[in-house]
Amino acid sequence: WWILKKYFEAGLIYEGHKIMPYCSRCGTPLASHEVSQGYKDETINSIYVRMKVVGREGEYFLVWTTTPWTLPSNVALAINPDFTYVKARRPEDERLYILVKERV
């Protein structure tokens, strides 16, 4: 809130009104590109990578991402405590992969 106040005092932002298209299903306003481009199926490039579990030799999380260019800056992996995880071993090696149970 501090930065918004500073911007407002500098005249960089203002309070106003604008009619926005609204998605009642999502409960959010739509961006202009969502309205102008319409819906279409797209093929998105993605990759799977393994991330080593710290302190556990030979154990890895199998991670899927559509933004591989962000991988060099990753310092943590978010794990959902509501998911059930299992360990799976590939026949080709001795590594253990930790996966969400419903995705196996």
JSON list of C-alpha atoms in Angstrom, two decimals, residues 10-91:
[
{"chain": "A", "resi": 10, "resn": "ALA", "atom": "CA", "xyz": [3.19, 11.77, -7.56]},
{"chain": "A", "resi": 11, "resn": "GLY", "atom": "CA", "xyz": [0.19, 11.80, -9.91]},
{"chain": "A", "resi": 12, "resn": "LEU", "atom": "CA", "xyz": [1.20, 8.51, -11.53]},
{"chain": "A", "resi": 13, "resn": "ILE", "atom": "CA", "xyz": [-2.07, 6.73, -10.73]},
{"chain": "A", "resi": 14, "resn": "TYR", "atom": "CA", "xyz": [-5.61, 7.93, -10.38]},
{"chain": "A", "resi": 15, "resn": "GLU", "atom": "CA", "xyz": [-8.99, 6.67, -9.30]},
{"chain": "A", "resi": 16, "resn": "GLY", "atom": "CA", "xyz": [-11.45, 6.28, -12.13]},
{"chain": "A", "resi": 17, "resn": "HIS", "atom": "CA", "xyz": [-14.07, 4.10, -13.72]},
{"chain": "A", "resi": 18, "resn": "LYS", "atom": "CA", "xyz": [-13.82, 1.80, -16.72]},
{"chain": "A", "resi": 19, "resn": "ILE", "atom": "CA", "xyz": [-16.26, -0.74, -18.10]},
{"chain": "A", "resi": 20, "resn": "MET", "atom": "CA", "xyz": [-14.63, -4.16, -18.03]},
{"chain": "A", "resi": 21, "resn": "PRO", "atom": "CA", "xyz": [-15.81, -7.42, -19.58]},
{"chain": "A", "resi": 22, "resn": "TYR", "atom": "CA", "xyz": [-16.42, -9.87, -16.73]},
{"chain": "A", "resi": 23, "resn": "CYS", "atom": "CA", "xyz": [-16.34, -13.65, -16.54]},
{"chain": "A", "resi": 24, "resn": "SER", "atom": "CA", "xyz": [-19.07, -14.79, -14.14]},
{"chain": "A", "resi": 25, "resn": "ARG", "atom": "CA", "xyz": [-17.69, -18.36, -14.15]},
{"chain": "A", "resi": 26, "resn": "CYS", "atom": "CA", "xyz": [-14.18, -17.26, -13.06]},
{"chain": "A", "resi": 27, "resn": "GLY", "atom": "CA", "xyz": [-15.37, -14.29, -11.03]},
{"chain": "A", "resi": 28, "resn": "THR", "atom": "CA", "xyz": [-12.75, -12.02, -12.61]},
{"chain": "A", "resi": 29, "resn": "PRO", "atom": "CA", "xyz": [-12.51, -9.28, -15.23]},
{"chain": "A", "resi": 30, "resn": "LEU", "atom": "CA", "xyz": [-11.19, -10.35, -18.64]},
{"chain": "A", "resi": 31, "resn": "ALA", "atom": "CA", "xyz": [-8.00, -8.94, -20.13]},
{"chain": "A", "resi": 32, "resn": "SER", "atom": "CA", "xyz": [-8.39, -7.16, -23.47]},
{"chain": "A", "resi": 33, "resn": "HIS", "atom": "CA", "xyz": [-6.41, -9.88, -25.29]},
{"chain": "A", "resi": 34, "resn": "GLU", "atom": "CA", "xyz": [-8.79, -12.54, -23.91]},
{"chain": "A", "resi": 35, "resn": "VAL", "atom": "CA", "xyz": [-11.73, -10.72, -25.45]},
{"chain": "A", "resi": 36, "resn": "SER", "atom": "CA", "xyz": [-10.10, -9.83, -28.78]},
{"chain": "A", "resi": 37, "resn": "GLN", "atom": "CA", "xyz": [-8.44, -13.19, -29.48]},
{"chain": "A", "resi": 38, "resn": "GLY", "atom": "CA", "xyz": [-11.30, -15.45, -28.52]},
{"chain": "A", "resi": 39, "resn": "TYR", "atom": "CA", "xyz": [-10.87, -19.11, -27.60]},
{"chain": "A", "resi": 40, "resn": "LYS", "atom": "CA", "xyz": [-8.68, -21.50, -29.54]},
{"chain": "A", "resi": 41, "resn": "ASP", "atom": "CA", "xyz": [-6.85, -24.71, -28.76]},
{"chain": "A", "resi": 42, "resn": "GLU", "atom": "CA", "xyz": [-3.11, -24.26, -28.64]},
{"chain": "A", "resi": 43, "resn": "THR", "atom": "CA", "xyz": [-0.15, -26.57, -28.52]},
{"chain": "A", "resi": 44, "resn": "ILE", "atom": "CA", "xyz": [2.16, -25.46, -25.74]},
{"chain": "A", "resi": 45, "resn": "ASN", "atom": "CA", "xyz": [5.76, -26.56, -25.41]},
{"chain": "A", "resi": 46, "resn": "SER", "atom": "CA", "xyz": [6.58, -28.02, -22.03]},
{"chain": "A", "resi": 47, "resn": "ILE", "atom": "CA", "xyz": [9.26, -30.13, -20.40]},
{"chain": "A", "resi": 48, "resn": "TYR", "atom": "CA", "xyz": [9.67, -32.54, -17.51]},
{"chain": "A", "resi": 49, "resn": "VAL", "atom": "CA", "xyz": [12.73, -32.16, -15.29]},
{"chain": "A", "resi": 50, "resn": "ARG", "atom": "CA", "xyz": [13.93, -33.98, -12.22]},
{"chain": "A", "resi": 51, "resn": "MET", "atom": "CA", "xyz": [14.83, -31.97, -9.14]},
{"chain": "A", "resi": 52, "resn": "LYS", "atom": "CA", "xyz": [17.05, -33.54, -6.52]},
{"chain": "A", "resi": 53, "resn": "VAL", "atom": "CA", "xyz": [15.67, -33.94, -3.00]},
{"chain": "A", "resi": 54, "resn": "VAL", "atom": "CA", "xyz": [18.19, -32.31, -0.67]},
{"chain": "A", "resi": 55, "resn": "GLY", "atom": "CA", "xyz": [19.64, -34.78, 1.80]},
{"chain": "A", "resi": 56, "resn": "ARG", "atom": "CA", "xyz": [18.24, -37.87, 0.05]},
{"chain": "A", "resi": 57, "resn": "GLU", "atom": "CA", "xyz": [20.66, -39.57, -2.31]},
{"chain": "A", "resi": 58, "resn": "GLY", "atom": "CA", "xyz": [19.03, -40.81, -5.52]},
{"chain": "A", "resi": 59, "resn": "GLU", "atom": "CA", "xyz": [15.59, -39.25, -4.87]},
{"chain": "A", "resi": 60, "resn": "TYR", "atom": "CA", "xyz": [14.04, -36.70, -7.21]},
{"chain": "A", "resi": 61, "resn": "PHE", "atom": "CA", "xyz": [10.79, -34.85, -7.72]},
{"chain": "A", "resi": 62, "resn": "LEU", "atom": "CA", "xyz": [9.54, -35.11, -11.29]},
{"chain": "A", "resi": 63, "resn": "VAL", "atom": "CA", "xyz": [8.44, -31.61, -12.29]},
{"chain": "A", "resi": 64, "resn": "TRP", "atom": "CA", "xyz": [6.49, -30.39, -15.33]},
{"chain": "A", "resi": 65, "resn": "THR", "atom": "CA", "xyz": [6.74, -26.79, -16.54]},
{"chain": "A", "resi": 66, "resn": "THR", "atom": "CA", "xyz": [5.67, -24.66, -19.49]},
{"chain": "A", "resi": 67, "resn": "THR", "atom": "CA", "xyz": [8.32, -22.06, -18.60]},
{"chain": "A", "resi": 68, "resn": "PRO", "atom": "CA", "xyz": [11.68, -23.84, -18.85]},
{"chain": "A", "resi": 69, "resn": "TRP", "atom": "CA", "xyz": [13.55, -20.54, -19.19]},
{"chain": "A", "resi": 70, "resn": "THR", "atom": "CA", "xyz": [12.83, -19.90, -15.48]},
{"chain": "A", "resi": 71, "resn": "LEU", "atom": "CA", "xyz": [14.58, -23.09, -14.31]},
{"chain": "A", "resi": 72, "resn": "PRO", "atom": "CA", "xyz": [18.05, -21.56, -13.79]},
{"chain": "A", "resi": 73, "resn": "SER", "atom": "CA", "xyz": [16.57, -19.15, -11.24]},
{"chain": "A", "resi": 74, "resn": "ASN", "atom": "CA", "xyz": [14.51, -21.72, -9.31]},
{"chain": "A", "resi": 75, "resn": "VAL", "atom": "CA", "xyz": [15.55, -21.98, -5.67]},
{"chain": "A", "resi": 76, "resn": "ALA", "atom": "CA", "xyz": [12.58, -23.91, -4.27]},
{"chain": "A", "resi": 77, "resn": "LEU", "atom": "CA", "xyz": [9.86, -26.32, -5.28]},
{"chain": "A", "resi": 78, "resn": "ALA", "atom": "CA", "xyz": [6.27, -25.83, -4.08]},
{"chain": "A", "resi": 79, "resn": "ILE", "atom": "CA", "xyz": [4.72, -29.04, -2.78]},
{"chain": "A", "resi": 80, "resn": "ASN", "atom": "CA", "xyz": [0.97, -29.22, -2.14]},
{"chain": "A", "resi": 81, "resn": "PRO", "atom": "CA", "xyz": [0.32, -30.66, 1.34]},
{"chain": "A", "resi": 82, "resn": "ASP", "atom": "CA", "xyz": [-3.17, -31.76, 0.23]},
{"chain": "A", "resi": 83, "resn": "PHE", "atom": "CA", "xyz": [-1.80, -34.11, -2.46]},
{"chain": "A", "resi": 84, "resn": "THR", "atom": "CA", "xyz": [-0.71, -37.69, -1.87]},
{"chain": "A", "resi": 85, "resn": "TYR", "atom": "CA", "xyz": [2.77, -38.43, -3.16]},
{"chain": "A", "resi": 86, "resn": "VAL", "atom": "CA", "xyz": [4.29, -41.79, -4.09]},
{"chain": "A", "resi": 87, "resn": "LYS", "atom": "CA", "xyz": [7.80, -42.94, -4.95]},
{"chain": "A", "resi": 88, "resn": "ALA", "atom": "CA", "xyz": [8.35, -44.75, -8.25]},
{"chain": "A", "resi": 89, "resn": "ARG", "atom": "CA", "xyz": [11.49, -46.39, -9.60]},
{"chain": "A", "resi": 90, "resn": "ARG", "atom": "CA", "xyz": [12.31, -46.52, -13.31]},
{"chain": "A", "resi": 91, "resn": "PRO", "atom": "CA", "xyz": [13.52, -49.91, -14.55]}
]
